[in-house]
mmCIF file of C-alpha atoms in Angstrom:
data_model
loop_
_atom_site.group_PDB
_atom_site.id
_atom_site.type_symbol
_atom_site.label_atom_id
_atom_site.label_comp_id
_atom_site.label_asym_id
_atom_site.label_seq_id
_atom_site.Cartn_x
_atom_site.Cartn_y
_atom_site.Cartn_z
ATOM 1 C CA UNK A 6 -23.276 75.222 -22.288
ATOM 2 C CA UNK A 7 -20.101 74.710 -24.293
ATOM 3 C CA UNK A 8 -20.098 71.365 -26.109
ATOM 4 C CA UNK A 9 -16.666 70.576 -24.697
ATOM 5 C CA UNK A 10 -17.865 70.894 -21.111
ATOM 6 C CA UNK A 11 -19.016 67.828 -19.221
ATOM 7 C CA UNK A 12 -20.519 66.792 -15.976
ATOM 8 C CA UNK A 13 -17.709 66.657 -13.408
ATOM 9 C CA UNK A 14 -19.270 63.519 -11.896
ATOM 10 C CA UNK A 15 -19.231 61.593 -15.141
ATOM 11 C CA UNK A 16 -16.423 59.455 -16.575
ATOM 12 C CA UNK A 17 -15.564 59.905 -20.231
ATOM 13 C CA UNK A 18 -16.203 56.842 -22.310
ATOM 14 C CA UNK A 19 -13.135 55.094 -23.639
ATOM 15 C CA UNK A 20 -12.556 55.462 -27.358
ATOM 16 C CA UNK A 21 -12.718 51.987 -28.803
ATOM 17 C CA UNK A 22 -12.850 53.095 -32.425
ATOM 18 C CA UNK A 23 -9.175 53.924 -32.898
ATOM 19 C CA UNK A 24 -6.666 51.064 -32.718
ATOM 20 C CA UNK A 25 -3.512 51.456 -30.654
ATOM 21 C CA UNK A 26 -0.603 52.849 -32.655
ATOM 22 C CA UNK A 27 3.115 52.537 -32.358
ATOM 23 C CA UNK A 28 3.715 56.206 -33.037
ATOM 24 C CA UNK A 29 5.107 58.790 -30.625
ATOM 25 C CA UNK A 30 3.158 59.790 -27.599
ATOM 26 C CA UNK A 31 3.167 62.991 -25.623
ATOM 27 C CA UNK A 32 6.688 63.951 -24.757
ATOM 28 C CA UNK A 33 8.092 62.416 -27.943
ATOM 29 C CA UNK A 34 8.846 58.979 -26.439
ATOM 30 C CA UNK A 35 7.886 56.048 -28.652
ATOM 31 C CA UNK A 36 5.342 53.642 -27.191
ATOM 32 C CA UNK A 37 6.225 50.008 -26.692
ATOM 33 C CA UNK A 38 4.598 47.623 -29.097
ATOM 34 C CA UNK A 39 1.757 45.802 -27.398
ATOM 35 C CA UNK A 40 1.103 42.258 -28.448
ATOM 36 C CA UNK A 41 -2.247 40.924 -27.362
ATOM 37 C CA UNK A 42 -2.453 37.169 -26.932
ATOM 38 C CA UNK A 43 -5.542 35.102 -26.340
ATOM 39 C CA UNK A 44 -6.094 34.107 -22.747
ATOM 40 C CA UNK A 45 -5.716 30.366 -22.295
ATOM 41 C CA UNK A 46 -7.506 28.887 -19.277
ATOM 42 C CA UNK A 47 -5.114 27.309 -16.789
ATOM 43 C CA UNK A 48 -6.682 23.886 -16.977
ATOM 44 C CA UNK A 49 -4.619 20.720 -17.228
ATOM 45 C CA UNK A 50 -5.454 18.594 -20.201
ATOM 46 C CA UNK A 51 -6.479 15.175 -19.031
ATOM 47 C CA UNK A 52 -4.504 12.330 -20.424
ATOM 48 C CA UNK A 53 -6.480 9.871 -22.395
ATOM 49 C CA UNK A 54 -7.157 7.192 -19.795
ATOM 50 C CA UNK A 55 -7.753 3.589 -20.631
ATOM 51 C CA UNK A 56 -11.406 2.603 -20.367
ATOM 52 C CA UNK A 57 -12.413 1.034 -17.073
ATOM 53 C CA UNK A 58 -13.316 -2.576 -17.791
ATOM 54 C CA UNK A 59 -15.641 -2.619 -14.782
ATOM 55 C CA UNK A 60 -18.095 -0.316 -16.496
ATOM 56 C CA UNK A 61 -18.995 -2.732 -19.254
ATOM 57 C CA UNK A 62 -18.055 -6.219 -18.083
ATOM 58 C CA UNK A 63 -20.694 -8.853 -17.425
ATOM 59 C CA UNK A 64 -20.902 -10.959 -14.283
ATOM 60 C CA UNK A 65 -19.280 -13.835 -16.147
ATOM 61 C CA UNK A 66 -16.430 -11.599 -17.285
ATOM 62 C CA UNK A 67 -15.906 -10.298 -13.756
ATOM 63 C CA UNK A 68 -15.809 -13.856 -12.437
ATOM 64 C CA UNK A 69 -13.217 -14.785 -15.040
ATOM 65 C CA UNK A 70 -11.137 -11.710 -14.177
ATOM 66 C CA UNK A 71 -11.286 -12.628 -10.487
ATOM 67 C CA UNK A 72 -10.183 -16.192 -11.199
ATOM 68 C CA UNK A 73 -7.372 -14.984 -13.448
ATOM 69 C CA UNK A 74 -6.066 -12.155 -11.256
ATOM 70 C CA UNK A 75 -6.965 -12.986 -7.654
ATOM 71 C CA UNK A 76 -6.775 -16.764 -7.334
ATOM 72 C CA UNK A 77 -3.016 -16.937 -8.046
ATOM 73 C CA UNK A 78 -2.552 -15.209 -4.658
ATOM 74 C CA UNK A 79 -4.384 -18.009 -2.827
ATOM 75 C CA UNK A 80 -1.315 -19.867 -1.567
ATOM 76 C CA UNK A 81 0.327 -16.687 -0.302
ATOM 77 C CA UNK A 82 -2.801 -15.680 1.564
ATOM 78 C CA UNK A 83 -3.080 -19.138 3.091
ATOM 79 C CA UNK A 84 0.478 -18.818 4.397
ATOM 80 C CA UNK A 85 -0.421 -15.448 5.898
ATOM 81 C CA UNK A 86 -3.579 -16.941 7.414
ATOM 82 C CA UNK A 87 -1.487 -19.691 9.012
ATOM 83 C CA UNK A 88 0.681 -17.047 10.660
ATOM 84 C CA UNK A 89 -2.416 -15.350 12.015
ATOM 85 C CA UNK A 90 -4.463 -18.335 13.203
ATOM 86 C CA UNK A 91 -1.661 -20.851 13.757
ATOM 87 C CA UNK A 92 -3.729 -23.866 12.801
ATOM 88 C CA UNK A 93 -4.699 -25.202 9.358
ATOM 89 C CA UNK A 94 -8.448 -25.493 9.907
ATOM 90 C CA UNK A 95 -8.873 -21.866 10.941
ATOM 91 C CA UNK A 96 -6.487 -20.750 8.215
ATOM 92 C CA UNK A 97 -8.591 -22.454 5.557
ATOM 93 C CA UNK A 98 -11.780 -20.950 6.966
ATOM 94 C CA UNK A 99 -10.178 -17.507 7.115
ATOM 95 C CA UNK A 100 -8.983 -17.666 3.516
ATOM 96 C CA UNK A 101 -12.359 -18.913 2.303
ATOM 97 C CA UNK A 102 -14.165 -16.086 4.066
ATOM 98 C CA UNK A 103 -11.681 -13.493 2.837
ATOM 99 C CA UNK A 104 -11.904 -14.662 -0.780
ATOM 100 C CA UNK A 105 -15.692 -14.707 -0.609
ATOM 101 C CA UNK A 106 -15.617 -11.074 0.542
ATOM 102 C CA UNK A 107 -13.062 -10.205 -2.123
ATOM 103 C CA UNK A 108 -15.209 -11.736 -4.847
ATOM 104 C CA UNK A 109 -18.298 -9.950 -3.573
ATOM 105 C CA UNK A 110 -16.573 -6.572 -3.715
ATOM 106 C CA UNK A 111 -14.341 -7.188 -6.723
ATOM 107 C CA UNK A 112 -16.323 -4.641 -8.715
ATOM 108 C CA UNK A 113 -14.872 -2.012 -6.357
ATOM 109 C CA UNK A 114 -11.258 -2.964 -7.055
ATOM 110 C CA UNK A 115 -9.711 -0.735 -9.700
ATOM 111 C CA UNK A 116 -7.692 -2.720 -12.252
ATOM 112 C CA UNK A 117 -4.074 -1.671 -12.431
ATOM 113 C CA UNK A 118 -3.734 -0.936 -8.715
ATOM 114 C CA UNK A 119 -2.153 -3.212 -6.088
ATOM 115 C CA UNK A 120 -4.368 -6.293 -6.030
ATOM 116 C CA UNK A 121 -2.118 -8.201 -3.630
ATOM 117 C CA UNK A 122 -2.291 -5.441 -1.021
ATOM 118 C CA UNK A 123 -6.065 -5.190 -1.529
ATOM 119 C CA UNK A 124 -6.497 -8.919 -0.881
ATOM 120 C CA UNK A 125 -4.228 -8.834 2.164
ATOM 121 C CA UNK A 126 -6.228 -5.974 3.626
ATOM 122 C CA UNK A 127 -9.434 -7.993 3.302
ATOM 123 C CA UNK A 128 -7.731 -11.012 4.879
ATOM 124 C CA UNK A 129 -6.353 -8.937 7.746
ATOM 125 C CA UNK A 130 -9.644 -7.167 8.429
ATOM 126 C CA UNK A 131 -11.489 -10.493 8.375
ATOM 127 C CA UNK A 132 -9.046 -11.917 10.892
ATOM 128 C CA UNK A 133 -9.237 -8.894 13.180
ATOM 129 C CA UNK A 134 -13.030 -8.696 13.049
ATOM 130 C CA UNK A 135 -13.721 -12.420 13.384
ATOM 131 C CA UNK A 136 -11.035 -14.873 14.358
ATOM 132 C CA UNK A 137 -9.003 -12.706 16.691
ATOM 133 C CA UNK A 138 -12.125 -11.918 18.730
ATOM 134 C CA UNK A 139 -12.694 -15.605 19.381
ATOM 135 C CA UNK A 140 -9.431 -15.722 21.362
ATOM 136 C CA UNK A 141 -9.195 -19.442 20.852
ATOM 137 C CA UNK A 142 -6.091 -21.345 21.791
ATOM 138 C CA UNK A 143 -4.228 -22.367 18.642
ATOM 139 C CA UNK A 144 -4.177 -26.041 17.803
ATOM 140 C CA UNK A 145 -0.762 -27.647 17.988
ATOM 141 C CA UNK A 146 0.151 -28.804 14.506
ATOM 142 C CA UNK A 147 3.166 -29.354 12.306
ATOM 143 C CA UNK A 148 1.467 -27.073 9.761
ATOM 144 C CA UNK A 149 2.869 -28.979 6.795
ATOM 145 C CA UNK A 150 3.131 -26.973 3.623
ATOM 146 C CA UNK A 151 3.888 -23.657 5.284
ATOM 147 C CA UNK A 152 7.640 -23.623 4.722
ATOM 148 C CA UNK A 153 7.546 -20.223 3.022
ATOM 149 C CA UNK A 154 8.600 -18.450 6.233
ATOM 150 C CA UNK A 155 12.323 -17.987 5.729
ATOM 151 C CA UNK A 156 12.858 -14.801 7.612
ATOM 152 C CA UNK A 157 16.600 -14.443 7.113
ATOM 153 C CA UNK A 158 16.498 -15.016 3.392
ATOM 154 C CA UNK A 159 13.487 -12.746 2.935
ATOM 155 C CA UNK A 160 15.085 -9.993 4.990
ATOM 156 C CA UNK A 161 18.058 -9.796 2.673
ATOM 157 C CA UNK A 162 15.952 -8.538 -0.225
ATOM 158 C CA UNK A 163 13.797 -6.053 1.696
ATOM 159 C CA UNK A 164 16.746 -3.816 2.468
ATOM 160 C CA UNK A 165 15.554 -3.277 6.046
ATOM 161 C CA UNK A 166 15.419 -6.818 7.355
ATOM 162 C CA UNK A 167 17.308 -8.794 9.949
ATOM 163 C CA UNK A 168 20.539 -9.278 7.974
ATOM 164 C CA UNK A 169 23.183 -9.516 10.684
ATOM 165 C CA UNK A 170 25.770 -11.879 12.143
ATOM 166 C CA UNK A 171 23.011 -13.644 14.061
ATOM 167 C CA UNK A 172 20.912 -14.107 10.961
ATOM 168 C CA UNK A 173 23.825 -15.520 8.990
ATOM 169 C CA UNK A 174 24.008 -18.272 11.583
ATOM 170 C CA UNK A 175 20.235 -18.614 11.887
ATOM 171 C CA UNK A 176 19.988 -19.473 8.192
ATOM 172 C CA UNK A 177 20.854 -22.961 9.345
ATOM 173 C CA UNK A 178 17.821 -23.236 11.616
ATOM 174 C CA UNK A 179 14.830 -25.241 10.465
ATOM 175 C CA UNK A 180 11.481 -23.718 9.560
ATOM 176 C CA UNK A 181 9.846 -25.276 12.613
ATOM 177 C CA UNK A 182 12.202 -23.341 14.906
ATOM 178 C CA UNK A 183 11.395 -20.085 13.157
ATOM 179 C CA UNK A 184 7.668 -20.841 13.293
ATOM 180 C CA UNK A 185 7.891 -21.530 17.017
ATOM 181 C CA UNK A 186 9.697 -18.248 17.604
ATOM 182 C CA UNK A 187 7.261 -16.341 15.431
ATOM 183 C CA UNK A 188 4.321 -17.844 17.303
ATOM 184 C CA UNK A 189 5.603 -16.262 20.509
ATOM 185 C CA UNK A 190 5.154 -12.752 19.115
ATOM 186 C CA UNK A 191 1.909 -10.892 19.661
ATOM 187 C CA UNK A 192 -0.576 -10.761 16.793
ATOM 188 C CA UNK A 193 0.355 -7.225 15.773
ATOM 189 C CA UNK A 194 4.106 -7.850 15.828
ATOM 190 C CA UNK A 195 3.818 -11.213 14.095
ATOM 191 C CA UNK A 196 1.690 -9.885 11.268
ATOM 192 C CA UNK A 197 3.742 -6.785 10.548
ATOM 193 C CA UNK A 198 7.009 -8.771 10.503
ATOM 194 C CA UNK A 199 5.438 -11.299 8.155
ATOM 195 C CA UNK A 200 4.124 -8.653 5.771
ATOM 196 C CA UNK A 201 7.431 -6.794 5.695
ATOM 197 C CA UNK A 202 10.042 -9.522 5.707
ATOM 198 C CA UNK A 203 8.286 -12.349 3.886
ATOM 199 C CA UNK A 204 5.838 -10.632 1.580
ATOM 200 C CA UNK A 205 8.046 -7.596 1.026
ATOM 201 C CA UNK A 206 5.367 -4.952 1.487
ATOM 202 C CA UNK A 207 6.518 -1.372 1.997
ATOM 203 C CA UNK A 208 5.633 0.584 5.146
ATOM 204 C CA UNK A 209 2.857 2.454 3.360
ATOM 205 C CA UNK A 210 1.310 -0.743 2.016
ATOM 206 C CA UNK A 211 1.428 -2.409 5.430
ATOM 207 C CA UNK A 212 -0.206 0.654 6.961
ATOM 208 C CA UNK A 213 -3.028 0.412 4.422
ATOM 209 C CA UNK A 214 -3.415 -3.338 4.920
ATOM 210 C CA UNK A 215 -3.535 -3.099 8.709
ATOM 211 C CA UNK A 216 -5.375 0.214 8.860
ATOM 212 C CA UNK A 217 -2.730 1.823 11.069
ATOM 213 C CA UNK A 218 -0.448 4.870 10.704
ATOM 214 C CA UNK A 219 2.959 4.345 9.109
ATOM 215 C CA UNK A 220 4.636 5.361 12.368
ATOM 216 C CA UNK A 221 2.830 2.559 14.174
ATOM 217 C CA UNK A 222 3.929 0.077 11.527
ATOM 218 C CA UNK A 223 7.556 1.159 11.852
ATOM 219 C CA UNK A 224 7.429 0.892 15.644
ATOM 220 C CA UNK A 225 5.839 -2.559 15.623
ATOM 221 C CA UNK A 226 8.236 -3.788 12.964
ATOM 222 C CA UNK A 227 11.267 -2.589 14.902
ATOM 223 C CA UNK A 228 10.079 -4.177 18.137
ATOM 224 C CA UNK A 229 8.876 -7.371 16.461
ATOM 225 C CA UNK A 230 12.155 -7.872 14.628
ATOM 226 C CA UNK A 231 14.087 -7.291 17.826
ATOM 227 C CA UNK A 232 12.043 -9.859 19.731
ATOM 228 C CA UNK A 233 12.284 -12.383 16.918
ATOM 229 C CA UNK A 234 16.034 -11.902 16.636
ATOM 230 C CA UNK A 235 16.418 -12.558 20.364
ATOM 231 C CA UNK A 236 14.240 -15.665 20.258
ATOM 232 C CA UNK A 237 16.017 -17.125 17.256
ATOM 233 C CA UNK A 238 19.439 -16.322 18.662
ATOM 234 C CA UNK A 239 18.536 -18.206 21.831
ATOM 235 C CA UNK A 240 17.564 -21.228 19.729
ATOM 236 C CA UNK A 241 20.841 -21.012 17.861
ATOM 237 C CA UNK A 242 22.850 -20.922 21.077
ATOM 238 C CA UNK A 243 20.924 -23.916 22.390
ATOM 239 C CA UNK A 244 22.020 -25.805 19.286
ATOM 240 C CA UNK A 245 25.628 -24.821 19.835
ATOM 241 C CA UNK A 246 25.707 -22.319 16.975
ATOM 242 C CA UNK A 247 27.924 -19.275 17.343
ATOM 243 C CA UNK A 248 25.967 -16.017 17.178
ATOM 244 C CA UNK A 249 26.748 -12.421 18.008
ATOM 245 C CA UNK A 250 26.287 -11.109 21.508
#
């Protein structure tokens, strides 16, 4: 058989001995220069992250971090607990239980994330799972020391609050009037209005705290604000204050 013949079923091996040239090819047309570049894997380079203090801290260090970072939120959480339970004794018990749970799971909280929202979620879940189920009648109390609820003033810096002609007049109402009106809202409405207009949480944060979809938060907030506006406007009219219709 002629040496140049080959098996028709076979495929000639590629010639890897001769490098590619830039000379003319068949037909006289010059070949384009081929530049071979190394293939770089399409993998994002991770930024150098700060070390997680939880991985190496001792129990004493974790306790100190909890006292330094979490305890400053105590007064705010007590105010929120008062809005939920509507009596000081239950509010104190609720905050104590919530902080005990927060301390017990503080190793799960990632430093640098929203600690305030994390604490409020524990407080809210504790209330829903324990105190709300008791369905006890709230004790009637002046609730001294809970004057942080200034709905009109807080609304002005949330950008979505109750700033209106009525609210301008209602700025003159006392805290006790606002508390009484707030107490007439259902638990869900009262809590979402408090979180949005006093604490300044965003919709997404409130949804995470309450464990509900953002759409539900927006609906409850709209309805709760409307009811509160009506209640406070009625109080203002009773006092002879001029409010919008």
